[in-house]
Coordinates of C-alpha atoms in Angstrom, one line a residue:
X1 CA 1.5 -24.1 -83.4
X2 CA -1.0 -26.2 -80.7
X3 CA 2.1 -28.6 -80.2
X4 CA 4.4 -26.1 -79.7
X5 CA 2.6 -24.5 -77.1
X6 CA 2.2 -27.7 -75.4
X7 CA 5.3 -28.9 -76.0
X8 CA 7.7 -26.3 -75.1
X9 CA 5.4 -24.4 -72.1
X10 CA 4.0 -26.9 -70.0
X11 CA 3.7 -25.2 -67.1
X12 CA 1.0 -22.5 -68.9
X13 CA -2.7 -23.0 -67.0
X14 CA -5.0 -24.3 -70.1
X15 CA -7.1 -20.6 -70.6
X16 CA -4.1 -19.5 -71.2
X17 CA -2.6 -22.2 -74.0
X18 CA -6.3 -21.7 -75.0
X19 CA -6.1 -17.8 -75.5
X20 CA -2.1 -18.2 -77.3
X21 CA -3.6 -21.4 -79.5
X22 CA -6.7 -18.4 -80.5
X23 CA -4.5 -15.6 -81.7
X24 CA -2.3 -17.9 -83.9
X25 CA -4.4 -20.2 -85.6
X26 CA -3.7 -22.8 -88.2
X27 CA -5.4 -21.5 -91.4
X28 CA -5.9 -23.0 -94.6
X29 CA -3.5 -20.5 -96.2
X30 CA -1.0 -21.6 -93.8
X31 CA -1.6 -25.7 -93.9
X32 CA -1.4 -25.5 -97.7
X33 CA 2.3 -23.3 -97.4
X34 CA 3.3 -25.6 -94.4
X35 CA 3.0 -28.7 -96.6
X36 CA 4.2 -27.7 -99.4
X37 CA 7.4 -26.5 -97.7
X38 CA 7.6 -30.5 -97.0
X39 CA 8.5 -31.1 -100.3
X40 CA 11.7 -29.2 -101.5
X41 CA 10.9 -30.0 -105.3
X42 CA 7.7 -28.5 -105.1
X43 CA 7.2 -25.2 -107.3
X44 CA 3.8 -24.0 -105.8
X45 CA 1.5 -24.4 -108.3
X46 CA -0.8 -26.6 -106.8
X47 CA -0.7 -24.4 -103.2
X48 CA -2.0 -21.4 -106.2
X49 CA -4.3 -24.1 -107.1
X50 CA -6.1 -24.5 -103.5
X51 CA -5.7 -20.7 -102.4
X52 CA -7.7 -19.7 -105.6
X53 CA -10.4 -22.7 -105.0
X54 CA -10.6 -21.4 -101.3
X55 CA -11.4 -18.0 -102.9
X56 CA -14.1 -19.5 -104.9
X57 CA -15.6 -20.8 -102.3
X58 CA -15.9 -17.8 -100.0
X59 CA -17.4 -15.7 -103.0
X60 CA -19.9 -18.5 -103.7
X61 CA -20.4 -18.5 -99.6
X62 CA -21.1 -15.2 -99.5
X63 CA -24.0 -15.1 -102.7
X64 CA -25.5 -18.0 -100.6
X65 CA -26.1 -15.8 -97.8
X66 CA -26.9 -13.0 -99.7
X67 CA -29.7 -15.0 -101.9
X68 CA -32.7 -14.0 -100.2
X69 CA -31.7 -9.8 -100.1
X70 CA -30.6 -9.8 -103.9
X71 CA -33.3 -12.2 -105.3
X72 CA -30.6 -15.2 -106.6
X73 CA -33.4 -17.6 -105.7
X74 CA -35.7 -19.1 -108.2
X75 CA -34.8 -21.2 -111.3
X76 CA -33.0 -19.5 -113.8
X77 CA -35.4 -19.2 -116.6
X78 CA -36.2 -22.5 -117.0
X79 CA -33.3 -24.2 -118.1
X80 CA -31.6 -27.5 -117.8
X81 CA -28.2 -28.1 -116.8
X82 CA -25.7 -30.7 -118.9
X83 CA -27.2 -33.5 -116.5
X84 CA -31.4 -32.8 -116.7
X85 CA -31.5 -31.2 -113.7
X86 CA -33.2 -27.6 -113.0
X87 CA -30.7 -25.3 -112.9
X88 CA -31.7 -22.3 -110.4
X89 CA -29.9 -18.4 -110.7
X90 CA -27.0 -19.6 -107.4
X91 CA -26.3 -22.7 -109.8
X92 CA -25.1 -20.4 -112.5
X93 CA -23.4 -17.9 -110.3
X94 CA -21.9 -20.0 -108.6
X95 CA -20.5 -21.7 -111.8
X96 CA -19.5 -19.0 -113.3
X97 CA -17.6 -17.9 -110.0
X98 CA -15.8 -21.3 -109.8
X99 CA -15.1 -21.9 -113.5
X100 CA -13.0 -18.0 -113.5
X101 CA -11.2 -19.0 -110.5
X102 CA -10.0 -21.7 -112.2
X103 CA -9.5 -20.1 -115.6
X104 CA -7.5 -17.1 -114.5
X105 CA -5.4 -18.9 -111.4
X106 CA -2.9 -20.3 -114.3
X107 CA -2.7 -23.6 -112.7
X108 CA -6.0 -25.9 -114.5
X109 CA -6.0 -27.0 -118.0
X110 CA -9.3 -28.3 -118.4
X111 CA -12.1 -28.7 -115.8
X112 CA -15.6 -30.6 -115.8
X113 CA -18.6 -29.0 -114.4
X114 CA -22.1 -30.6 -113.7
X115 CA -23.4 -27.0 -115.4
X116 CA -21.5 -27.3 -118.1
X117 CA -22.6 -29.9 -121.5
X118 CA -18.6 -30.5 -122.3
X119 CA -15.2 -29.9 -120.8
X120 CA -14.3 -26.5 -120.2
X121 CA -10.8 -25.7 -122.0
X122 CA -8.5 -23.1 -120.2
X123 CA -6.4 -20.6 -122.7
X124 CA -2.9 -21.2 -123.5
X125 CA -2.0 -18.4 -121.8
X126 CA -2.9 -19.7 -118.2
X127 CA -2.6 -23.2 -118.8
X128 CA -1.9 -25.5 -116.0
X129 CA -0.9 -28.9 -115.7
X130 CA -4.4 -30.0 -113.5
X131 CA -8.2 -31.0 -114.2
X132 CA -10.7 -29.7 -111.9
X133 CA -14.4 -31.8 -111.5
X134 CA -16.7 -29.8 -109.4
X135 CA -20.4 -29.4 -108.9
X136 CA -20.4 -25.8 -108.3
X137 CA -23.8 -25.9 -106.3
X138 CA -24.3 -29.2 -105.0
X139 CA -28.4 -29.6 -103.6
X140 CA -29.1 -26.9 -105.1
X141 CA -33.3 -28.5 -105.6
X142 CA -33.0 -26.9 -101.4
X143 CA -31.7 -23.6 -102.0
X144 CA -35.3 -21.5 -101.6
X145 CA -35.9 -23.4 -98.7
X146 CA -32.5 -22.2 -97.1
X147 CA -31.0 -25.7 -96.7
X148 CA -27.4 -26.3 -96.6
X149 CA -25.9 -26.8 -99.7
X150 CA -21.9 -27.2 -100.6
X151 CA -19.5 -27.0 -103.3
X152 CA -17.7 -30.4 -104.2
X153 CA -14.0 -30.8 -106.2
X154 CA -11.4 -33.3 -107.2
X155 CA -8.2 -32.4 -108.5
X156 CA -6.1 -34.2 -111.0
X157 CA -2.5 -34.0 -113.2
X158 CA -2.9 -34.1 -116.3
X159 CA -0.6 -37.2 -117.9
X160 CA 1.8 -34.7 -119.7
X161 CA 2.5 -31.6 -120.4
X162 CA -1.1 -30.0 -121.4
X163 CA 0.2 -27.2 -123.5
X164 CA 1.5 -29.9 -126.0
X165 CA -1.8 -31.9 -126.1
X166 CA -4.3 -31.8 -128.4
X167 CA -8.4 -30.8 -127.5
X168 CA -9.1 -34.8 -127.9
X169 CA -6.1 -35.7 -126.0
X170 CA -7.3 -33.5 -123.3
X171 CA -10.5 -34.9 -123.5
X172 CA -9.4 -38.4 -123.0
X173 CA -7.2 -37.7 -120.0
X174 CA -9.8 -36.0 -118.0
X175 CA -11.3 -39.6 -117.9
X176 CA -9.3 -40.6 -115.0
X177 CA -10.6 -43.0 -111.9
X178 CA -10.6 -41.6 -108.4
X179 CA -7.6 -43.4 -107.9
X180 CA -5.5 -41.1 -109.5
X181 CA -6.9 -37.9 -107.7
X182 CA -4.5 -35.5 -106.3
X183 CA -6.4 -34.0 -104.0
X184 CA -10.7 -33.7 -103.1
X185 CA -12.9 -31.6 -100.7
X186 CA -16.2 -30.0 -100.0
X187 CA -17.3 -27.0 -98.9
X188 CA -20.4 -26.8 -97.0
X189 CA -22.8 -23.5 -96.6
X190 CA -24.5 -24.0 -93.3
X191 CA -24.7 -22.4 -90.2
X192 CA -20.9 -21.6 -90.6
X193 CA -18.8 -22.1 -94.1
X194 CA -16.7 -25.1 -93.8
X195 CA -14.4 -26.3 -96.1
X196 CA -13.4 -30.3 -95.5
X197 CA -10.3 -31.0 -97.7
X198 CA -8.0 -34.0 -98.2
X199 CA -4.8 -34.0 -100.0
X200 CA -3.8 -37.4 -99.5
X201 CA -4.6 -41.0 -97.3
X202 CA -1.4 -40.3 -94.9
X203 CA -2.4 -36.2 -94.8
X204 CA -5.9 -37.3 -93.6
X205 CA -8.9 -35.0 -93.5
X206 CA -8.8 -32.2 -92.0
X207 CA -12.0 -29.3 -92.0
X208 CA -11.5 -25.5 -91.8
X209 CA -14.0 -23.1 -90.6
X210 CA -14.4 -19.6 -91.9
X211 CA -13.9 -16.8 -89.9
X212 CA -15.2 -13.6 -91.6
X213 CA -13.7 -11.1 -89.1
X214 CA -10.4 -12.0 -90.5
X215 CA -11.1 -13.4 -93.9
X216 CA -9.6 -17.0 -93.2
X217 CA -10.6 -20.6 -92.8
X218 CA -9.9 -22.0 -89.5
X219 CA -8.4 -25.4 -88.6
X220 CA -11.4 -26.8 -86.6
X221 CA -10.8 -30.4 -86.8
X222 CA -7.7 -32.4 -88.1
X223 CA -7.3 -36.1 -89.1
X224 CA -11.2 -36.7 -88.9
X225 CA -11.9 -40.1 -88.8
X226 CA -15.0 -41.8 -89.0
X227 CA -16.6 -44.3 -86.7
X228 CA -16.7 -48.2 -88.1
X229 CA -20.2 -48.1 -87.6
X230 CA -23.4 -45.6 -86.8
X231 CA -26.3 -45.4 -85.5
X232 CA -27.8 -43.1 -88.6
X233 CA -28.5 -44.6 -92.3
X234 CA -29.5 -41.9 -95.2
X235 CA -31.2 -42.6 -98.1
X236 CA -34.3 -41.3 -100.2
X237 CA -37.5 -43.7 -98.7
X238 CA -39.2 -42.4 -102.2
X239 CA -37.7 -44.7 -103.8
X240 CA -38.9 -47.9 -102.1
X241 CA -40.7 -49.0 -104.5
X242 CA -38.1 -49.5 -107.2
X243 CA -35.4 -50.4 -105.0
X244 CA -33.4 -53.3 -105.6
X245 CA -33.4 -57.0 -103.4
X246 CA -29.9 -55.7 -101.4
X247 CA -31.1 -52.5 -100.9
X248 CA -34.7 -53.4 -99.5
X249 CA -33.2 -55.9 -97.0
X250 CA -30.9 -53.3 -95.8
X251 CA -33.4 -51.0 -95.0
X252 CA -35.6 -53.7 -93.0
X253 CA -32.5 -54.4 -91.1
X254 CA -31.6 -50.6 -90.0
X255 CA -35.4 -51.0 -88.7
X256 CA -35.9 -54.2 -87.9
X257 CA -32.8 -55.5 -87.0
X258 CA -31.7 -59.1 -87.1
X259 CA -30.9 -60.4 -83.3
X260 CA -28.0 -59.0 -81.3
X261 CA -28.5 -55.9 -84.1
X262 CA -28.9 -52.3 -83.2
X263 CA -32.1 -50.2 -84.8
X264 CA -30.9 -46.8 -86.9
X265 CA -32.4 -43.7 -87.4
X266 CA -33.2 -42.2 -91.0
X267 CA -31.6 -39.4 -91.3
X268 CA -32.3 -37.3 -95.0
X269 CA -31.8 -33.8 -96.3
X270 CA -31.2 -34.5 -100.0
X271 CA -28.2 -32.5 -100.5
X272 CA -24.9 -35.0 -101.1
X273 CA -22.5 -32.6 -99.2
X274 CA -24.6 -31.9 -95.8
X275 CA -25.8 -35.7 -95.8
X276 CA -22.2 -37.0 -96.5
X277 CA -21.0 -34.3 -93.9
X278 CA -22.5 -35.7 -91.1
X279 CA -22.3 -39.2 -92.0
X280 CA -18.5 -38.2 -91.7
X281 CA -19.0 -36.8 -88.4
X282 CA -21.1 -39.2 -86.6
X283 CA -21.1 -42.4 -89.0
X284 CA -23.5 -44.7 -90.4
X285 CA -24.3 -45.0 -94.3
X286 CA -25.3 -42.4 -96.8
X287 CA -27.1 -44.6 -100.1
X288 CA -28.3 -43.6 -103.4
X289 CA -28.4 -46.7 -105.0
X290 CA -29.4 -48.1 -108.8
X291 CA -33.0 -49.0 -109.2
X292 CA -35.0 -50.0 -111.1
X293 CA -35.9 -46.6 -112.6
X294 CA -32.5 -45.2 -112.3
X295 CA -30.5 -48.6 -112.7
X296 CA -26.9 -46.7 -113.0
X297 CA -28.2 -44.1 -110.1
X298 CA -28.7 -40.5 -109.8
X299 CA -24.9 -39.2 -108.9
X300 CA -22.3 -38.1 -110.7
X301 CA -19.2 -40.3 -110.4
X302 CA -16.7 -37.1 -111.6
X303 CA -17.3 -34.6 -109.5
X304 CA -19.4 -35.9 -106.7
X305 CA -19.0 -39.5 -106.3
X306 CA -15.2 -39.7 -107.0
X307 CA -14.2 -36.8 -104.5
X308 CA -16.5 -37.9 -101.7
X309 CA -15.0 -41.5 -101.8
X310 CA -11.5 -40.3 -101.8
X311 CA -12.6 -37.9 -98.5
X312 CA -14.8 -41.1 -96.7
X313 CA -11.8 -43.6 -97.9
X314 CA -9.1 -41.3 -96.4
X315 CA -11.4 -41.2 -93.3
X316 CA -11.2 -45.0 -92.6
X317 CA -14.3 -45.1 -94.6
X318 CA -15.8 -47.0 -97.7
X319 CA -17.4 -46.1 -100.5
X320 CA -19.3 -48.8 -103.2
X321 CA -21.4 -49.2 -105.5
X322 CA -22.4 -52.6 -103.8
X323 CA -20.6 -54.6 -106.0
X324 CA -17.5 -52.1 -106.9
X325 CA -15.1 -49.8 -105.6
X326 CA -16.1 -46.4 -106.6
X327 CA -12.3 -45.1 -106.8
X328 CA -11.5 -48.0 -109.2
X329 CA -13.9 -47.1 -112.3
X330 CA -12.9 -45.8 -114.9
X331 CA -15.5 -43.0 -115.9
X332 CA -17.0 -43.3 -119.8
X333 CA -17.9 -39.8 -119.6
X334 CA -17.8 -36.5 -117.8
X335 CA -21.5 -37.3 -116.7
X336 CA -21.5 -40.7 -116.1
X337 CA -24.0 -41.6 -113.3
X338 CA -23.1 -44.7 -110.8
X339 CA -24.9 -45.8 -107.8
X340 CA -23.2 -44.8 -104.5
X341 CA -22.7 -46.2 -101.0
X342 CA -20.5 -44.7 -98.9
X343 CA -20.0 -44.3 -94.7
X344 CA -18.7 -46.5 -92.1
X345 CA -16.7 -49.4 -92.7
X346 CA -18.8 -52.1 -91.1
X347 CA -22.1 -50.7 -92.3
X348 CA -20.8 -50.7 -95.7
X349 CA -19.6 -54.3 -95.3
X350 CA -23.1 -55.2 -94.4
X351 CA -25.1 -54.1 -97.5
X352 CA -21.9 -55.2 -99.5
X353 CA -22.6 -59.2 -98.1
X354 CA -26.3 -58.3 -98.9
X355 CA -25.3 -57.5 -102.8
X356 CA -23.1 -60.6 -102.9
X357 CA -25.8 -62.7 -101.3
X358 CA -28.5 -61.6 -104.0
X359 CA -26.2 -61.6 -106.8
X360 CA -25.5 -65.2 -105.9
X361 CA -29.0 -66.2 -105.3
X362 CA -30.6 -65.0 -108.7
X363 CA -29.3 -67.0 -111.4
X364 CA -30.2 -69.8 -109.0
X365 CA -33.5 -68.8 -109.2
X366 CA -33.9 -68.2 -112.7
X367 CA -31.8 -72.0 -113.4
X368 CA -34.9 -73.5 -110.9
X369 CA -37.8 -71.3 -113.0

């Protein structure tokens, strides 16, 4: 609608291409319809797909704001989720919100959840032909301290036709690399709900903003692109101690900077989606590398390493493990943990050389020991 109202009424003043432009925005409801009307074969079934994970996400919004007034903070009882971490009361709400949007939308035929031990199977009788990964609450150790936290999701086709596959069959195919993902997105509860959402490389990224007077996410920003470098690097300083040779050096060198260099600014909140967000915005590098505690990392590659590399990638961004594309591995398990670098281009190039440089340099050593 934006170019049409530039296009075909050029001689408007800009308030008032402005004011037209505000009563007929782009929603998500309507960018989802517009492209799949682009492809004549299309049956609807994944626009179902999005419209009911949009859904999910304004109901999980709206507990997030609501925590404090209905007492959803706190841990919930003590448990564990599927991955050792604390679960808190949002985590299970909001899993249970997501995993029955899924169930009942008649679309998914078997999703992974970071709450959830196995793979959730959907009932014949609304069987789709598409796996959902999602961390339902992602940063959820932040949630009493009213920190932003987000939703993540990656969407995939199952390899045939589900209802004719077996439980193990099913099993096996929801091990798919990030390569093969239809679709990823985030949606972040901050100051405003925002849903950032990638279909494809040539559809870009493009973030929607929720506007509650009307019920609908906004189109706020289209074909994001992130800088090829920053000025900002993000990683847990905790962890100094057991970080890896690449990983040390890299840091010296965002503070220190070799000559000609620029100095960056450590920039940390701890939750993947709102660190990742504004890595996306203004560039630089988000890290949470292997070490020597954690040697396969702390992240999830299914549903939170896997979707934020298809978003950064489609971007102009990177996203590594240091020595491996993160789209290109092949997952062992629902929960399998990798290590995860992911921003600007050039940054990531950097610590890349520094992996390559140490890997090189350490069987030297240990032939001269």
């Amino acid at each position: 609608y934006q170019r049409r109202v530039h296009g075909e009424f050029p001689f408007l003043d800009e308030t008032l291409k402005k004011k037209m432009e505000h009563r007929d925005p782009m929603t998500l409801t309507r960018q989802i319809m517009l492209d799949q009307s682009r492809y004549p074969a299309a049956g609807g079934n994944f626009t179902q797909l999005l419209s009911s994970i949009q859904l999910a996400c304004k109901v999980i919004g709206t507990a997030v704001r609501k925590a404090g007034l209905y007492s959803l903070y706190g841990s919930a009882g003590g448990e564990t989720n599927a991955s050792g971490d604390h679960q808190k009361k949002l985590d299970v709400l909001s899993n249970d919100i997501f995993v029955n949007a899924m169930r009942f939308c008649d679309q998914v035929a078997i999703m992974a959840s970071e709450e959830n031990e196995g793979p959730i199977f959907v009932d014949p009788e609304h069987m789709g032909k598409y796996i959902v990964c999602f961390d339902p609450l992602d940063g959820s150790s932040n949630i009493d301290a009213n920190v932003s936290v987000g939703t993540i999701f990656g969407i995939y086709a199952c390899s045939g036709d589900p209802r004719h596959m077996t439980p193990e069959q099913l099993r096996a195919d929801i091990l798919q690399p990030g390569t093969n993902l239809c679709a990823a997105g985030y949606a972040l509860y901050g100051s405003s709900l925002m849903i950032v959402l990638s279909t494809n490389a040539q559809a870009g990224v493009r973030a929607y903003t929720y506007d509650p007077t009307i019920g609908e996410f906004i189109l706020t920003m289209e074909n994001m692109r992130i800088p090829p470098a920053g000025a900002i690097y993000s990683i847990n300083e905790g962890n100094a101690g057991v970080w890896d040779a690449a990983t040390t050096e890299y840091v010296h060198q965002c503070k220190f900077p070799l000559p000609g260099g620029k100095k960056k600014s450590l920039r940390y909140i701890g939750s993947m989606v709102a660190d990742v967000h504004r890595t996306l915005l203004y560039g630089g590098i988000f890290l949470y590398p292997g070490d020597r505690s954690a040697p396969e990392g702390k992240l999830r590659l299914m549903y939170e390493c896997a979707p934020m590399a298809f978003l950064l990638e489609a971007a102009g961004g990177s996203a590594t493990t240091g020595r491996r594309r993160i789209l290109d591995i092949v997952p062992t398990g629902i929960h399998m943990r990798v290590p995860i670098i992911m921003g600007s281009r050039d940054d990531v190039a950097t610590i890349v050389a520094l992996y390559e440089k140490h890997d090189t340099s350490a069987p030297a050593a240990a032939a001269k020991a």
